[in-house]
Amino acid sequence: MGLLDNYSGIGMCPRPKWQHQGVIAQFFKCALPEIYKQDLILLSEATVTDDWDDLAPDLVVFSPDMEPLCIIEITTHAQCNAIIRKCYELIERFPEAEYFVYDYERQILYQYDVENDEWLSSSEYIPVSKYLNKAMMEYL
């Protein structure tokens, strides 16, 4: 389960692991005060547009106009590279958004660096969201 899975809700298989859902719950708990303060919108597993067949990242921070600002995908170590590759579909469509992929098994967060077209790792760098005003690992 992860970014860019087009699924039909109840028929979705396999279900995300509890660790995956726990990271999402933790992010909501920690990030919502900042998100509300800025009048932004945080949704989980929502499509990035009104199209039901569109890509549905794990977490998306939207502007009040429903433009995706920050896209966060939660994944296992085994799926991390595949999810990062899949993110490029959204990067092409929404180049102004921030992109993060969190490997919850290794507790490493990757942030897309648009200027250098590369993914930076939290093991060597402190990923910060310009929208959430804090090091992203503090929310995870």
PDB file of C-alpha atoms in Angstrom:
ATOM      1  CA  MET A   1       0.000   0.000   0.000  1.00  0.00           C
ATOM      2  CA  GLY A   2       1.376   3.311  -0.770  1.00  0.00           C
ATOM      3  CA  LEU A   3       1.499   6.295  -2.904  1.00  0.00           C
ATOM      4  CA  LEU A   4      -0.044   6.095  -5.997  1.00  0.00           C
ATOM      5  CA  ASP A   5      -2.056   3.031  -5.379  1.00  0.00           C
ATOM      6  CA  ASN A   6      -5.423   3.390  -7.011  1.00  0.00           C
ATOM      7  CA  TYR A   7      -7.729   1.307  -4.876  1.00  0.00           C
ATOM      8  CA  SER A   8     -11.379   0.963  -4.145  1.00  0.00           C
ATOM      9  CA  GLY A   9     -11.565   1.337  -0.383  1.00  0.00           C
ATOM     10  CA  ILE A  10     -13.074  -1.764   1.192  1.00  0.00           C
ATOM     11  CA  GLY A  11     -11.796  -3.995  -1.609  1.00  0.00           C
ATOM     12  CA  MET A  12      -8.232  -2.782  -1.075  1.00  0.00           C
ATOM     13  CA  CYS A  13      -5.799  -5.592  -0.469  1.00  0.00           C
ATOM     14  CA  PRO A  14      -3.496  -5.924   1.366  1.00  0.00           C
ATOM     15  CA  ARG A  15      -4.393  -3.512   4.138  1.00  0.00           C
ATOM     16  CA  PRO A  16      -1.617  -1.239   5.402  1.00  0.00           C
ATOM     17  CA  LYS A  17       0.340  -2.556   8.382  1.00  0.00           C
ATOM     18  CA  TRP A  18      -0.475  -1.145  11.793  1.00  0.00           C
ATOM     19  CA  GLN A  19       2.943   0.561  11.888  1.00  0.00           C
ATOM     20  CA  HIS A  20       2.040   2.408   8.683  1.00  0.00           C
ATOM     21  CA  GLN A  21      -1.264   3.583  10.153  1.00  0.00           C
ATOM     22  CA  GLY A  22       0.484   4.508  13.404  1.00  0.00           C
ATOM     23  CA  VAL A  23       2.855   6.861  11.570  1.00  0.00           C
ATOM     24  CA  ILE A  24      -0.122   8.545   9.910  1.00  0.00           C
ATOM     25  CA  ALA A  25      -1.880   8.942  13.284  1.00  0.00           C
ATOM     26  CA  GLN A  26       1.296  10.386  14.837  1.00  0.00           C
ATOM     27  CA  PHE A  27       1.661  12.872  11.988  1.00  0.00           C
ATOM     28  CA  PHE A  28      -1.931  14.057  12.423  1.00  0.00           C
ATOM     29  CA  LYS A  29      -1.469  14.450  16.177  1.00  0.00           C
ATOM     30  CA  CYS A  30       1.768  16.421  15.879  1.00  0.00           C
ATOM     31  CA  ALA A  31       1.174  18.448  12.706  1.00  0.00           C
ATOM     32  CA  LEU A  32      -2.464  19.520  13.034  1.00  0.00           C
ATOM     33  CA  PRO A  33      -1.828  22.506  15.333  1.00  0.00           C
ATOM     34  CA  GLU A  34       0.576  24.047  12.793  1.00  0.00           C
ATOM     35  CA  ILE A  35      -1.656  23.116   9.872  1.00  0.00           C
ATOM     36  CA  TYR A  36      -4.728  24.704  11.490  1.00  0.00           C
ATOM     37  CA  LYS A  37      -2.742  27.801  12.433  1.00  0.00           C
ATOM     38  CA  GLN A  38      -1.966  28.335   8.738  1.00  0.00           C
ATOM     39  CA  ASP A  39      -5.485  27.473   7.521  1.00  0.00           C
ATOM     40  CA  LEU A  40      -4.145  24.498   5.596  1.00  0.00           C
ATOM     41  CA  ILE A  41      -5.872  21.137   5.129  1.00  0.00           C
ATOM     42  CA  LEU A  42      -4.394  17.718   5.965  1.00  0.00           C
ATOM     43  CA  LEU A  43      -5.950  14.629   4.388  1.00  0.00           C
ATOM     44  CA  SER A  44      -4.956  10.989   4.468  1.00  0.00           C
ATOM     45  CA  GLU A  45      -5.169   8.768   1.393  1.00  0.00           C
ATOM     46  CA  ALA A  46      -7.025  11.408  -0.580  1.00  0.00           C
ATOM     47  CA  THR A  47      -6.506  11.830  -4.285  1.00  0.00           C
ATOM     48  CA  VAL A  48      -4.486  14.896  -5.248  1.00  0.00           C
ATOM     49  CA  THR A  49      -7.307  16.064  -7.525  1.00  0.00           C
ATOM     50  CA  ASP A  50     -11.062  15.524  -7.726  1.00  0.00           C
ATOM     51  CA  ASP A  51     -10.504  12.538 -10.031  1.00  0.00           C
ATOM     52  CA  TRP A  52     -11.214   9.284  -8.156  1.00  0.00           C
ATOM     53  CA  ASP A  53      -8.742   7.466 -10.387  1.00  0.00           C
ATOM     54  CA  ASP A  54      -5.920   9.864  -9.550  1.00  0.00           C
ATOM     55  CA  LEU A  55      -2.978   9.057  -7.306  1.00  0.00           C
ATOM     56  CA  ALA A  56      -3.672   8.923  -3.565  1.00  0.00           C
ATOM     57  CA  PRO A  57      -0.640   9.579  -1.343  1.00  0.00           C
ATOM     58  CA  ASP A  58      -0.723   8.631   2.326  1.00  0.00           C
ATOM     59  CA  LEU A  59      -0.735  12.252   3.498  1.00  0.00           C
ATOM     60  CA  VAL A  60      -1.286  15.494   1.628  1.00  0.00           C
ATOM     61  CA  VAL A  61      -1.215  19.011   2.997  1.00  0.00           C
ATOM     62  CA  PHE A  62      -3.431  21.162   0.795  1.00  0.00           C
ATOM     63  CA  SER A  63      -3.786  24.916   0.459  1.00  0.00           C
ATOM     64  CA  PRO A  64      -7.257  26.361   1.115  1.00  0.00           C
ATOM     65  CA  ASP A  65      -7.706  26.201  -2.691  1.00  0.00           C
ATOM     66  CA  MET A  66      -6.973  22.435  -2.567  1.00  0.00           C
ATOM     67  CA  GLU A  67      -3.579  22.701  -4.256  1.00  0.00           C
ATOM     68  CA  PRO A  68      -1.210  20.014  -2.940  1.00  0.00           C
ATOM     69  CA  LEU A  69       1.596  21.691  -0.996  1.00  0.00           C
ATOM     70  CA  CYS A  70       3.261  18.812   0.814  1.00  0.00           C
ATOM     71  CA  ILE A  71       2.995  15.147  -0.162  1.00  0.00           C
ATOM     72  CA  ILE A  72       4.131  12.480   2.288  1.00  0.00           C
ATOM     73  CA  GLU A  73       4.319   8.787   1.615  1.00  0.00           C
ATOM     74  CA  ILE A  74       4.817   6.204   4.382  1.00  0.00           C
ATOM     75  CA  THR A  75       6.399   2.919   3.347  1.00  0.00           C
ATOM     76  CA  THR A  76       8.489  -0.100   4.234  1.00  0.00           C
ATOM     77  CA  HIS A  77      12.177  -0.331   3.438  1.00  0.00           C
ATOM     78  CA  ALA A  78      11.496  -2.901   0.708  1.00  0.00           C
ATOM     79  CA  GLN A  79       9.062  -0.554  -1.068  1.00  0.00           C
ATOM     80  CA  CYS A  80      10.962   2.702  -0.536  1.00  0.00           C
ATOM     81  CA  ASN A  81      12.755   2.902  -3.904  1.00  0.00           C
ATOM     82  CA  ALA A  82       9.609   1.964  -5.825  1.00  0.00           C
ATOM     83  CA  ILE A  83       7.633   4.672  -4.019  1.00  0.00           C
ATOM     84  CA  ILE A  84      10.343   7.256  -4.694  1.00  0.00           C
ATOM     85  CA  ARG A  85      10.263   6.376  -8.407  1.00  0.00           C
ATOM     86  CA  LYS A  86       6.471   6.638  -8.414  1.00  0.00           C
ATOM     87  CA  CYS A  87       6.646  10.107  -6.818  1.00  0.00           C
ATOM     88  CA  TYR A  88       8.037  11.488 -10.063  1.00  0.00           C
ATOM     89  CA  GLU A  89       4.555  11.209 -11.581  1.00  0.00           C
ATOM     90  CA  LEU A  90       3.371  13.788  -9.072  1.00  0.00           C
ATOM     91  CA  ILE A  91       6.547  15.868  -9.211  1.00  0.00           C
ATOM     92  CA  GLU A  92       5.962  16.390 -12.927  1.00  0.00           C
ATOM     93  CA  ARG A  93       2.383  17.522 -12.301  1.00  0.00           C
ATOM     94  CA  PHE A  94       2.899  19.502  -9.101  1.00  0.00           C
ATOM     95  CA  PRO A  95       6.493  20.791  -9.200  1.00  0.00           C
ATOM     96  CA  GLU A  96       5.886  23.412  -6.503  1.00  0.00           C
ATOM     97  CA  ALA A  97       4.851  20.855  -3.870  1.00  0.00           C
ATOM     98  CA  GLU A  98       7.214  19.336  -1.321  1.00  0.00           C
ATOM     99  CA  TYR A  99       7.745  15.567  -1.390  1.00  0.00           C
ATOM    100  CA  PHE A 100       8.705  13.292   1.475  1.00  0.00           C
ATOM    101  CA  VAL A 101       8.977   9.496   1.694  1.00  0.00           C
ATOM    102  CA  TYR A 102       9.278   7.933   5.150  1.00  0.00           C
ATOM    103  CA  ASP A 103      10.783   4.456   5.585  1.00  0.00           C
ATOM    104  CA  TYR A 104       9.234   3.602   8.948  1.00  0.00           C
ATOM    105  CA  GLU A 105      11.227   0.386   9.328  1.00  0.00           C
ATOM    106  CA  ARG A 106      14.556   2.227   9.278  1.00  0.00           C
ATOM    107  CA  GLN A 107      13.103   5.534  10.493  1.00  0.00           C
ATOM    108  CA  ILE A 108      14.642   7.438   7.596  1.00  0.00           C
ATOM    109  CA  LEU A 109      12.857  10.303   5.888  1.00  0.00           C
ATOM    110  CA  TYR A 110      13.697  11.287   2.323  1.00  0.00           C
ATOM    111  CA  GLN A 111      12.979  14.745   0.957  1.00  0.00           C
ATOM    112  CA  TYR A 112      12.993  15.613  -2.724  1.00  0.00           C
ATOM    113  CA  ASP A 113      15.413  18.437  -3.556  1.00  0.00           C
ATOM    114  CA  VAL A 114      13.938  20.050  -6.656  1.00  0.00           C
ATOM    115  CA  GLU A 115      16.993  22.227  -7.345  1.00  0.00           C
ATOM    116  CA  ASN A 116      19.333  19.242  -7.621  1.00  0.00           C
ATOM    117  CA  ASP A 117      16.761  16.619  -8.673  1.00  0.00           C
ATOM    118  CA  GLU A 118      17.770  14.268  -5.879  1.00  0.00           C
ATOM    119  CA  TRP A 119      16.383  12.731  -2.708  1.00  0.00           C
ATOM    120  CA  LEU A 120      18.057  13.776   0.539  1.00  0.00           C
ATOM    121  CA  SER A 121      18.126  11.375   3.487  1.00  0.00           C
ATOM    122  CA  SER A 122      17.468  12.279   7.115  1.00  0.00           C
ATOM    123  CA  SER A 123      20.531  10.193   7.992  1.00  0.00           C
ATOM    124  CA  GLU A 124      22.667  12.955   6.415  1.00  0.00           C
ATOM    125  CA  TYR A 125      20.356  15.984   6.357  1.00  0.00           C
ATOM    126  CA  ILE A 126      17.502  17.480   8.398  1.00  0.00           C
ATOM    127  CA  PRO A 127      14.386  17.535   6.172  1.00  0.00           C
ATOM    128  CA  VAL A 128      12.322  20.656   6.853  1.00  0.00           C
ATOM    129  CA  SER A 129       8.982  21.621   5.366  1.00  0.00           C
ATOM    130  CA  LYS A 130       8.612  25.251   4.355  1.00  0.00           C
ATOM    131  CA  TYR A 131       4.887  24.880   5.033  1.00  0.00           C
ATOM    132  CA  LEU A 132       5.063  23.215   8.436  1.00  0.00           C
ATOM    133  CA  ASN A 133       7.961  25.289   9.799  1.00  0.00           C
ATOM    134  CA  LYS A 134       9.670  22.421  11.574  1.00  0.00           C
ATOM    135  CA  ALA A 135      11.988  19.496  11.001  1.00  0.00           C
ATOM    136  CA  MET A 136       9.689  16.842   9.553  1.00  0.00           C
ATOM    137  CA  MET A 137      11.031  14.047  11.773  1.00  0.00           C
ATOM    138  CA  GLU A 138       9.462  15.882  14.733  1.00  0.00           C
ATOM    139  CA  TYR A 139       6.048  15.067  13.257  1.00  0.00           C
ATOM    140  CA  LEU A 140       6.827  11.410  12.634  1.00  0.00           C
TER     141      LEU A 140
END
